[in-house]
Short mmCIF file of C-alpha atoms in Angstrom, two decimals:
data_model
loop_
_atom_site.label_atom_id
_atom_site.label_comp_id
_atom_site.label_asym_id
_atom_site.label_seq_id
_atom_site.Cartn_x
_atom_site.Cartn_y
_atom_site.Cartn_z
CA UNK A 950 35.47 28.74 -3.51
CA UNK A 951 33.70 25.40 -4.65
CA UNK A 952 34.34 24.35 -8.41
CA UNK A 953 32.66 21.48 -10.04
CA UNK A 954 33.83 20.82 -13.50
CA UNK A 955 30.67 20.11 -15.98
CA UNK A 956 30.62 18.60 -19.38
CA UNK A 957 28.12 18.27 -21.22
CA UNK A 958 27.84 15.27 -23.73
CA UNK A 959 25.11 14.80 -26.77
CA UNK A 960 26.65 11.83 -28.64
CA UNK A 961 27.91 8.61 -26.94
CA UNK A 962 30.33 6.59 -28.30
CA UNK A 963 29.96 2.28 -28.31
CA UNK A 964 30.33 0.01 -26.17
CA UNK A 965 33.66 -0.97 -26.95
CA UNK A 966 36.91 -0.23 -24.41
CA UNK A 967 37.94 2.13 -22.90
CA UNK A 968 35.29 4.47 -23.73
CA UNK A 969 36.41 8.30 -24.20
CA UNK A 970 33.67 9.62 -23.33
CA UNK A 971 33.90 8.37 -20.01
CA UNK A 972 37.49 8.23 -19.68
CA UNK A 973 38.68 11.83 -20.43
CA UNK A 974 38.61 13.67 -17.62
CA UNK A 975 38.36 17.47 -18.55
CA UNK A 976 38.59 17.17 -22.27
CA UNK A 977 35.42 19.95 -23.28
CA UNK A 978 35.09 20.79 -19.87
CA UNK A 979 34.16 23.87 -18.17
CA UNK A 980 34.24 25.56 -14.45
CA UNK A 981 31.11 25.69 -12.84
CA UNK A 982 31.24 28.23 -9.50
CA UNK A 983 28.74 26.97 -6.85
CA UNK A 984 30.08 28.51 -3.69
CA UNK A 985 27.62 30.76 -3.58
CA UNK A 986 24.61 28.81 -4.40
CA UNK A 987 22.12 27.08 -1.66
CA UNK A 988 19.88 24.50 -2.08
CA UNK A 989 20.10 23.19 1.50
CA UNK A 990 20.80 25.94 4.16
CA UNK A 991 23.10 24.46 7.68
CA UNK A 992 20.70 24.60 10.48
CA UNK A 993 23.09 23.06 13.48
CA UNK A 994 25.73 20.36 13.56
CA UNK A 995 27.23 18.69 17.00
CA UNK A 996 29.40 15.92 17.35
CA UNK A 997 28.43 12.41 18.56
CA UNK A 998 31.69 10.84 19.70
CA UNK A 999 33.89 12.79 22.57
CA UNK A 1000 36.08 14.92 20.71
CA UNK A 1001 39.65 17.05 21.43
CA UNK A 1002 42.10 15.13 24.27
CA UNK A 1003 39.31 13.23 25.57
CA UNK A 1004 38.37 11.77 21.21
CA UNK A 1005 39.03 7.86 21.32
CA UNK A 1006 37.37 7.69 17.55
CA UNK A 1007 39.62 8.94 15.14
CA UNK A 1008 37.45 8.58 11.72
CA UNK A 1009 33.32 8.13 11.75
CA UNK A 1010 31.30 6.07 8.95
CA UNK A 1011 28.20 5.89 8.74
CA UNK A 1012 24.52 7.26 7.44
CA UNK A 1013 21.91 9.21 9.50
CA UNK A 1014 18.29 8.57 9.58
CA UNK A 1015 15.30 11.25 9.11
CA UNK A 1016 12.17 10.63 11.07
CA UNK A 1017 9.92 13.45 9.81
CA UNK A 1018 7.27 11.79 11.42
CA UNK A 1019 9.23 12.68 14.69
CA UNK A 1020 11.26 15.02 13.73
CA UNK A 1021 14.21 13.11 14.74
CA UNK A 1022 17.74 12.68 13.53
CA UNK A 1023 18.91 9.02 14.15
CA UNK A 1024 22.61 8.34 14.08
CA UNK A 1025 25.21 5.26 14.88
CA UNK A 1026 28.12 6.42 16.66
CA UNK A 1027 31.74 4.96 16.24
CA UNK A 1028 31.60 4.52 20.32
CA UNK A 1029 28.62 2.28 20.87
CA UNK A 1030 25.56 4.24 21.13
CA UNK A 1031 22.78 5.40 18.75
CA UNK A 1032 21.42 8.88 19.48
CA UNK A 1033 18.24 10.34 18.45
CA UNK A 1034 18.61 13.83 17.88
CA UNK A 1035 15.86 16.64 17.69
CA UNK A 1036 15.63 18.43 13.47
CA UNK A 1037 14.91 21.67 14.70
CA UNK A 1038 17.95 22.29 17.45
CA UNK A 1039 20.04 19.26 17.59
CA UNK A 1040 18.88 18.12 21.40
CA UNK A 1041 19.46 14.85 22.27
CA UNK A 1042 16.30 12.68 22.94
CA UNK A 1043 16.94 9.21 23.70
CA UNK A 1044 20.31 7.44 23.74
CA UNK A 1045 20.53 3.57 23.41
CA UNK A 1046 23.64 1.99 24.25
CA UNK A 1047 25.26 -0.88 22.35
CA UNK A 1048 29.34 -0.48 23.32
CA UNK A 1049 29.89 -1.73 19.79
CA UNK A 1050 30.75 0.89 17.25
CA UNK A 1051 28.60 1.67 14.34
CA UNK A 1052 29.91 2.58 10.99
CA UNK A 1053 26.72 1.70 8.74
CA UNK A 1054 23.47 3.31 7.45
CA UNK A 1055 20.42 3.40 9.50
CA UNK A 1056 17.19 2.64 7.75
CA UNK A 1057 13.92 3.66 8.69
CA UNK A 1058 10.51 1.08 8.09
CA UNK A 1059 7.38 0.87 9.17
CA UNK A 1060 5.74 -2.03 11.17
CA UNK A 1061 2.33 -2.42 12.11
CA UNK A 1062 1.89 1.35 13.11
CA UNK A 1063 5.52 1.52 14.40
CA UNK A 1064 8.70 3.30 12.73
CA UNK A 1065 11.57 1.44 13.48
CA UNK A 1066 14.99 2.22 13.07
CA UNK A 1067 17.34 -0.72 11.88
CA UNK A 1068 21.38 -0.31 11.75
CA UNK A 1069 24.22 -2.77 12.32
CA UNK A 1070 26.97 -2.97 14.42
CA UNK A 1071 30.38 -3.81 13.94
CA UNK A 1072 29.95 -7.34 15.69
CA UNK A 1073 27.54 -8.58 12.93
CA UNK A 1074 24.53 -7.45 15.69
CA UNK A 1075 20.97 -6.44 13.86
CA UNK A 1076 19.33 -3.85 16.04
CA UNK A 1077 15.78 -2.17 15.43
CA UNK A 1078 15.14 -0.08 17.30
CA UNK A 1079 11.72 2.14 18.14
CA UNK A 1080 12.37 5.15 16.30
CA UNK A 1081 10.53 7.63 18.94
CA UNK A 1082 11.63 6.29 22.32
CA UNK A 1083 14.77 4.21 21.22
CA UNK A 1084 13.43 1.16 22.93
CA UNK A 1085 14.92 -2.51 21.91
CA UNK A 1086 12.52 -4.87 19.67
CA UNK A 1087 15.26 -6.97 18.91
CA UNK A 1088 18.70 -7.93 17.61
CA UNK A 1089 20.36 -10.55 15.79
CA UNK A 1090 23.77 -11.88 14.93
CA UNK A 1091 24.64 -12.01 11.54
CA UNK A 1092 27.32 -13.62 9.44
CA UNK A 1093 29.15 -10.43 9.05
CA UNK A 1094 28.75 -6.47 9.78
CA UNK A 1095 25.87 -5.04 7.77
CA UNK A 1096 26.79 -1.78 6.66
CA UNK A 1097 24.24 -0.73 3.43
CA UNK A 1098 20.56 0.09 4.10
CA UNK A 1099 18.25 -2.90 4.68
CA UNK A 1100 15.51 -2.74 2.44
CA UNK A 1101 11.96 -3.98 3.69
CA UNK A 1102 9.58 -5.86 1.91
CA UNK A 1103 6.43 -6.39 4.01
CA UNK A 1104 7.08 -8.16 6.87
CA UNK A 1105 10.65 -8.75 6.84
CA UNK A 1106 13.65 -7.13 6.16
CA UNK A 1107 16.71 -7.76 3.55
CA UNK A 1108 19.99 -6.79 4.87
CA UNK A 1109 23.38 -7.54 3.33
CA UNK A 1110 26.51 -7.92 5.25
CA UNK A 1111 30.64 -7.13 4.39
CA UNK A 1112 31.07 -11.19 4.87
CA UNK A 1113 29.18 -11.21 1.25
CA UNK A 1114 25.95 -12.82 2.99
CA UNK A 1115 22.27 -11.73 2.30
CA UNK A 1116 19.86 -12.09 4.81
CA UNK A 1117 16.29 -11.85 5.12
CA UNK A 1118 14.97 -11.38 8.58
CA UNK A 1119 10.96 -11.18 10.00
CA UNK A 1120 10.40 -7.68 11.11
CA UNK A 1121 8.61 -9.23 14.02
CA UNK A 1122 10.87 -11.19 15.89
CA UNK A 1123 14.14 -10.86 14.59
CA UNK A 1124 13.73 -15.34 13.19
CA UNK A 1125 16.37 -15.47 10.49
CA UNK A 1126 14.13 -16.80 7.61
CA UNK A 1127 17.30 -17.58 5.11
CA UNK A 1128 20.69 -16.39 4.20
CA UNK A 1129 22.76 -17.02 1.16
CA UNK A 1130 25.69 -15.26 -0.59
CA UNK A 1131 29.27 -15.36 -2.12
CA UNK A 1132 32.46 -16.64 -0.16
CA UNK A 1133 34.23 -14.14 2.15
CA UNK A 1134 36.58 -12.37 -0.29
CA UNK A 1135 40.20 -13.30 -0.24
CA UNK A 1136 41.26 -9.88 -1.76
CA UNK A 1137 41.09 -5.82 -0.67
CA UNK A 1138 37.60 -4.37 -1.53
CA UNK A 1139 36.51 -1.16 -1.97
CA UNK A 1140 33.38 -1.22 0.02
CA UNK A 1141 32.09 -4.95 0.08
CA UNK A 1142 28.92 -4.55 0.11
CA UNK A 1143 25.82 -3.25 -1.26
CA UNK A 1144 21.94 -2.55 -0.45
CA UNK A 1145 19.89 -5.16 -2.05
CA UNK A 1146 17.05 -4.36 -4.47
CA UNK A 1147 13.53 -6.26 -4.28
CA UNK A 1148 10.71 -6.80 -6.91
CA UNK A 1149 8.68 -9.10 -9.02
CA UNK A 1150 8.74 -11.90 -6.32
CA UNK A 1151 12.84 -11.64 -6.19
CA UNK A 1152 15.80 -10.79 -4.36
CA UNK A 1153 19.01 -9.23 -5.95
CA UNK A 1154 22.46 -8.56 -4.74
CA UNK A 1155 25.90 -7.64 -5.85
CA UNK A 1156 29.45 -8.83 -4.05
CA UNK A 1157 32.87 -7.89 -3.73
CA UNK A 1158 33.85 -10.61 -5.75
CA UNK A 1159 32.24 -8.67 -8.70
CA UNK A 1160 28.84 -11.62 -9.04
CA UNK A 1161 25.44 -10.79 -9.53
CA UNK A 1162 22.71 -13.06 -8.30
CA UNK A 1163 18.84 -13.08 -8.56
CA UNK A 1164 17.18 -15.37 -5.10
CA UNK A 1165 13.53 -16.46 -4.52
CA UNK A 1166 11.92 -13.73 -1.77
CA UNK A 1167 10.10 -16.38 -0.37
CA UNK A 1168 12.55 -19.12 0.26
CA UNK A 1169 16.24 -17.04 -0.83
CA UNK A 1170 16.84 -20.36 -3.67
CA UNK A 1171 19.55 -19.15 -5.87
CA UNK A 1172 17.12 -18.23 -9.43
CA UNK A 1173 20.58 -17.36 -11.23
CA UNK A 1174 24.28 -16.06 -10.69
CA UNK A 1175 26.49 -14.18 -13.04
CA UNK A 1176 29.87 -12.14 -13.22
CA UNK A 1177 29.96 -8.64 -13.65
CA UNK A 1178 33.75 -8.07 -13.51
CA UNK A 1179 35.35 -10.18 -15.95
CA UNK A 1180 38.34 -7.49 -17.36
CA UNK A 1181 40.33 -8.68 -13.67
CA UNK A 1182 41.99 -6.22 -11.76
CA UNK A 1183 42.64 -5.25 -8.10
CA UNK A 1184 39.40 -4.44 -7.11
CA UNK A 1185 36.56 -6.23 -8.05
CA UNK A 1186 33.64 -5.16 -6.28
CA UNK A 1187 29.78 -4.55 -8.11
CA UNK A 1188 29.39 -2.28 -4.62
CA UNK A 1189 27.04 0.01 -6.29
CA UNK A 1190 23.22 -1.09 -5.14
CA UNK A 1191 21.74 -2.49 -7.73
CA UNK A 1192 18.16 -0.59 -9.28
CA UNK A 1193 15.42 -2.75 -10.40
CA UNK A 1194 13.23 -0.20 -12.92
CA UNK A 1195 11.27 -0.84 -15.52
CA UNK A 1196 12.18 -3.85 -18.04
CA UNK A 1197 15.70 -3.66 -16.69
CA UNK A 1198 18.49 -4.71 -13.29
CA UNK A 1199 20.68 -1.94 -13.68
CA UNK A 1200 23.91 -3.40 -12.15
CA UNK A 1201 27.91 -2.06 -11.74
CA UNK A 1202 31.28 -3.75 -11.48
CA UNK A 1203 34.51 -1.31 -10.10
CA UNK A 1204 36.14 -2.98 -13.26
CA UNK A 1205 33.96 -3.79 -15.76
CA UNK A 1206 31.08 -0.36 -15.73
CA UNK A 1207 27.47 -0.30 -15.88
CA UNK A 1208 25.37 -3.47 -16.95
CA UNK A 1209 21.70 -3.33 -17.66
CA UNK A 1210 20.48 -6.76 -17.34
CA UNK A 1211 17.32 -8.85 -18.20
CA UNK A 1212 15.82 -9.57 -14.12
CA UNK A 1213 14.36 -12.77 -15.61
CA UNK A 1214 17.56 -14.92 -16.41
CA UNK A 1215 20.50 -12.29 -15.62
CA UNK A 1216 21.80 -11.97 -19.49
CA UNK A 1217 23.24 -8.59 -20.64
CA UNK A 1218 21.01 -6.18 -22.58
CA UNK A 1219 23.99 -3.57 -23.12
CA UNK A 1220 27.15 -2.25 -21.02
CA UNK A 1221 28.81 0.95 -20.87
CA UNK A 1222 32.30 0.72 -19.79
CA UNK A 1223 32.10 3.29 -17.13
CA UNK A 1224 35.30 2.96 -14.49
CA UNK A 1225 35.58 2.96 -10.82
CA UNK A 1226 31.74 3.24 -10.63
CA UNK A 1227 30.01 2.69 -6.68
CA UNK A 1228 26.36 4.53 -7.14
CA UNK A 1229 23.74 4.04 -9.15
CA UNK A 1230 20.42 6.27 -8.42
CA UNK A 1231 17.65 6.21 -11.56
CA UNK A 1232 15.76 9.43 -12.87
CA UNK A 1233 12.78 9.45 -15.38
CA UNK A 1234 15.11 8.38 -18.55
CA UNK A 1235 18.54 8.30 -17.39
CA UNK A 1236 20.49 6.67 -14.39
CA UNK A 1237 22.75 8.21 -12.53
CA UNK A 1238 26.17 7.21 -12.39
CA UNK A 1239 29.01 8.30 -9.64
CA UNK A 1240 32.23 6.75 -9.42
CA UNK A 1241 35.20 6.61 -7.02
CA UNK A 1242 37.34 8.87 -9.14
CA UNK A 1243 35.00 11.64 -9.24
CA UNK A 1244 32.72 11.42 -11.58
CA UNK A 1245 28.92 11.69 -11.97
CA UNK A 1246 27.37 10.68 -15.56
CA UNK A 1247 23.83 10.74 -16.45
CA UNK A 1248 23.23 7.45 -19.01
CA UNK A 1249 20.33 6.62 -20.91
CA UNK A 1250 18.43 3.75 -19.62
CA UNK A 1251 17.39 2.40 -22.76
CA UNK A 1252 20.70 1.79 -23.86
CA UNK A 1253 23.53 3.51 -22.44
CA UNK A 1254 24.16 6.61 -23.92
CA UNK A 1255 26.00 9.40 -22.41
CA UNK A 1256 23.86 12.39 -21.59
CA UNK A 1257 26.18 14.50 -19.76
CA UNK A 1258 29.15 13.98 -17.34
CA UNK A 1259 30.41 16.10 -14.09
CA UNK A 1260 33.68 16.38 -12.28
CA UNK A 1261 34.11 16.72 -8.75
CA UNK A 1262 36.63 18.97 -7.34
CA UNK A 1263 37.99 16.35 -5.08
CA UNK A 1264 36.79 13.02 -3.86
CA UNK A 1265 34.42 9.76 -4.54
CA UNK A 1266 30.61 9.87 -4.72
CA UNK A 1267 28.79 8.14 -2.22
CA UNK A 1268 24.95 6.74 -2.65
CA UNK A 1269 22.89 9.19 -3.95
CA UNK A 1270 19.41 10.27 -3.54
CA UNK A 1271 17.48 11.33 -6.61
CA UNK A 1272 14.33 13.82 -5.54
CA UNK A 1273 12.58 16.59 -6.57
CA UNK A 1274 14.87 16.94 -10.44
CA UNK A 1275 17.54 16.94 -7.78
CA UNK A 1276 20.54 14.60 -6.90
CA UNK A 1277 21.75 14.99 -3.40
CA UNK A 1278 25.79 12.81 -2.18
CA UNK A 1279 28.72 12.96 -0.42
CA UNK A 1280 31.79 14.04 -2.25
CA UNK A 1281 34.78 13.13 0.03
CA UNK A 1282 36.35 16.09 0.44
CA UNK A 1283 33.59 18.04 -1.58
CA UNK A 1284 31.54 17.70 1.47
CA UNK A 1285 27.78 17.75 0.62
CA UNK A 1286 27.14 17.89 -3.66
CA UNK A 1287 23.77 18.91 -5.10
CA UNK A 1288 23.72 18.67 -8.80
CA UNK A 1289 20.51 18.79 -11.55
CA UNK A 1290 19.38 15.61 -11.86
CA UNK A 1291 18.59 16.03 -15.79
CA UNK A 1292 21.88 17.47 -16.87
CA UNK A 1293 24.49 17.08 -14.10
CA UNK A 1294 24.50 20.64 -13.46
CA UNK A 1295 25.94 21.74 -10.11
CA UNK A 1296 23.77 23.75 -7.70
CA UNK A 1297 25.64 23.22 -4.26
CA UNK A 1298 29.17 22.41 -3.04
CA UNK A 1299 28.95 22.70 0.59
CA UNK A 1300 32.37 22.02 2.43
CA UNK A 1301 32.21 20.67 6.00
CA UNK A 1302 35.17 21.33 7.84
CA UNK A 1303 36.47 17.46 7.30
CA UNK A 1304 36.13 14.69 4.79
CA UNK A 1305 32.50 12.91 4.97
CA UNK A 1306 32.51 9.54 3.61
CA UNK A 1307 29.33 8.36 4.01
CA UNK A 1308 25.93 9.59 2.28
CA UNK A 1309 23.33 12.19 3.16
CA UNK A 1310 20.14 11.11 4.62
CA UNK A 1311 17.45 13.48 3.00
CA UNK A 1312 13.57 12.83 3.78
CA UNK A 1313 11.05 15.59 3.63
CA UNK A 1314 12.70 19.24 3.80
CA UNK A 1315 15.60 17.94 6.17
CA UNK A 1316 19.22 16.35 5.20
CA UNK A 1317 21.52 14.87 7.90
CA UNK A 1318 25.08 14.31 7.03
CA UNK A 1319 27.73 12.48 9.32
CA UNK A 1320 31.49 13.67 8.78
CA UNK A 1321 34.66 11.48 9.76
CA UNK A 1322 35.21 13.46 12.27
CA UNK A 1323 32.54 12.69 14.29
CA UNK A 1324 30.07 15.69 13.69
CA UNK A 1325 26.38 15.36 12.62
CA UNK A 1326 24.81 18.38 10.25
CA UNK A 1327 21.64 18.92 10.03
CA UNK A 1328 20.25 21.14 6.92
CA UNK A 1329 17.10 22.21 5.52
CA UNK A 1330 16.04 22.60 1.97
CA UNK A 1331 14.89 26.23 0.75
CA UNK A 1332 16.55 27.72 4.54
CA UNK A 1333 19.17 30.21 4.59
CA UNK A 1334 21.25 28.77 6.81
CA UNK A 1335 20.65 30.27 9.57
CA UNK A 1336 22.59 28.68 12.35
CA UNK A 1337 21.65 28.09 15.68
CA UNK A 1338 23.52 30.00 18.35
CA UNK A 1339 23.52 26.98 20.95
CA UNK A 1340 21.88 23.40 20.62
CA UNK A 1341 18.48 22.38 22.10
CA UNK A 1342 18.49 21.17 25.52
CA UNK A 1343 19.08 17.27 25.89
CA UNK A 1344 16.68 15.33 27.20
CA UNK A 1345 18.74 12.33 28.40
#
């Protein structure tokens, strides 16, 4: 049986730390039972890395792509090769070969009437790829392995890397148009990295050494820099990709919580002193908040306040997807999490036979989720889970 633990919270508390609203872990609380619930049904699941005696990867990373337009699956595998696999049955349908492992997220754009796929390899390699036949546009070496999503912004991409570099790349060629970024942190990091966010003529990114910084999209000048983690600590890290919405850069620190900031100049417009924080995901008034320790808070976006707060059985939450009044993550040993995105209340706690410690990929009706052990899942919203008896036939 699946528990979530869900409180609900109508008054916040200031700004001042530690906050105990945030803090107290099951003060108010009560048990939520979602084993039986289904918002996404299991359709299939396979692995894609050799598995029993013959396994040489002992724990997978990384996200999935969904290609509704080709009903494809697209996946990095810890032994080299990205595989495109089939929605409906799980049949392999093109398999490109690196020999480098993957352990990052693989985005999907669109380029002059193309869909390209774009993931990084552990060797700092950029490689988009041609999301229906798998064929190589081009790939480039990077200062450092590029893990988050890259973000697109017309012709070119944005990709950040775990060396604490930021990139932007032309979608064409593969021409490195600039890089900047922090130094190489000295210190353990929780993650290292984060997906960039793009708007009003600017680039910004967050570090492991716990800076924010705003760059020109045009040329990548340095506009303005700032800490975010100033209360010290072990860990550091703003890893949580920063949201540009309305007036506001909604940032994180691990140490320090959530920071809504002025885009223009970088100054603070209020902080919530959230810990251990490593997603942020925005819905109509609120953003969403998950954290390493298990937590999931919806806070107001005008100025912080707590509107409610849920506890995962077991494990961190990974980058979430907000869709649909819906918020769709990984929860470590949770497996897949569905929760309400207007009051944190849990609809689905699906288990998946191992930890998963990357996030869900979830475009149109389908959701792909990687384990560490290897094994891809494919789900569909509103199915019953019907599971295929047998995998489609591989093309390859």
């Amino acid at each position: 049986m699946n528990l979530l633990v869900l409180a609900v919270l109508v008054v916040a508390s200031s700004e001042a730390a530690p906050d105990p609203e945030l803090v107290a872990a099951h003060t108010g609380a009560s048990l939520v039972d979602v084993s039986n619930r289904l918002v996404f049904g299991l359709r299939w699941w396979r692995p894609v890395v050799r598995t029993g005696i013959f396994r040489e990867v002992g724990t997978s990373f990384g996200t999935p792509a969904v290609s509704v337009k080709h009903g494809l699956i697209i996946v990095g595998s810890g032994e080299g090769d990205v595989r495109a696999l089939a929605v409906t049955d799980g049949g392999v349908r093109w398999i490109y070969r690196h020999g480098i492992p993957f352990e990052g997220a693989v985005s999907l754009v669109q380029h002059r009437g193309s869909e390209l796929a774009v993931l990084g390899s552990r060797d700092g390699t950029l490689l988009v790829l041609e999301a229906q036949s798998g064929k190589l546009r081009f790939k480039v070496t990077l200062e450092g392995d590029p893990r988050a999503p890259a973000v697109q912004d017309s012709d070119r991409l944005l990709v950040t890397t775990a060396a604490n570099k930021i990139a932007a790349v032309a979608l064409k060629d593969g021409k490195l148009l600039w890089m900047r970024g922090r130094p190489v942190p000295s210190k353990l990091t929780v993650a290292g990295h984060a997906r960039p966010a793009v708007g009003q003529g600017r680039v910004f990114a967050t570090y492991a050494d716990g800076y924010a910084e705003a760059y020109d999209l045009d040329d990548g000048a340095t506009l303005w820099s700032r800490p975010l983690s100033l209360a010290g600590g072990d860990f550091v890290d703003a890893d949580a990709d920063p949201v540009l919405s309305g007036a506001h850069l909604f940032v994180a620190s691990y140490t320090d919580g959530v920071y809504a900031l002025n885009p223009a100049d970088g100054h603070t417009v209020w902080r919530r002193a959230a810990p251990a924080v490593v997603a942020l995901a925005p819905y109509k008034d609120l953003m969403v908040v998950a954290s390493a320790d298990g937590f999931v808070w919806g806070l107001g976006r005008t100025d912080g306040r707590v509107a409610y707060r849920t506890k995962l059985p077991a494990g961190s939450g990974s980058r979430m997807t907000v869709r649909d009044d819906l918020v769709a993550f990984s929860g470590g040993d949770s497996g897949l999490i569905v929760l309400a995105a207007k009051n944190g209340r849990p609809l689905q706690a699906m288990g998946l036979g191992s930890m998963v410690a990357s996030a869900p990929a979830w475009s149109g009706d389908d959701l792909a989720v990687l384990s560490t052990s290897g094994y891809v899942f494919a789900l569909r919203r509103g199915s019953r889970g019907g599971v295929r008896r047998g995998l489609g036939r591989d093309r390859v």
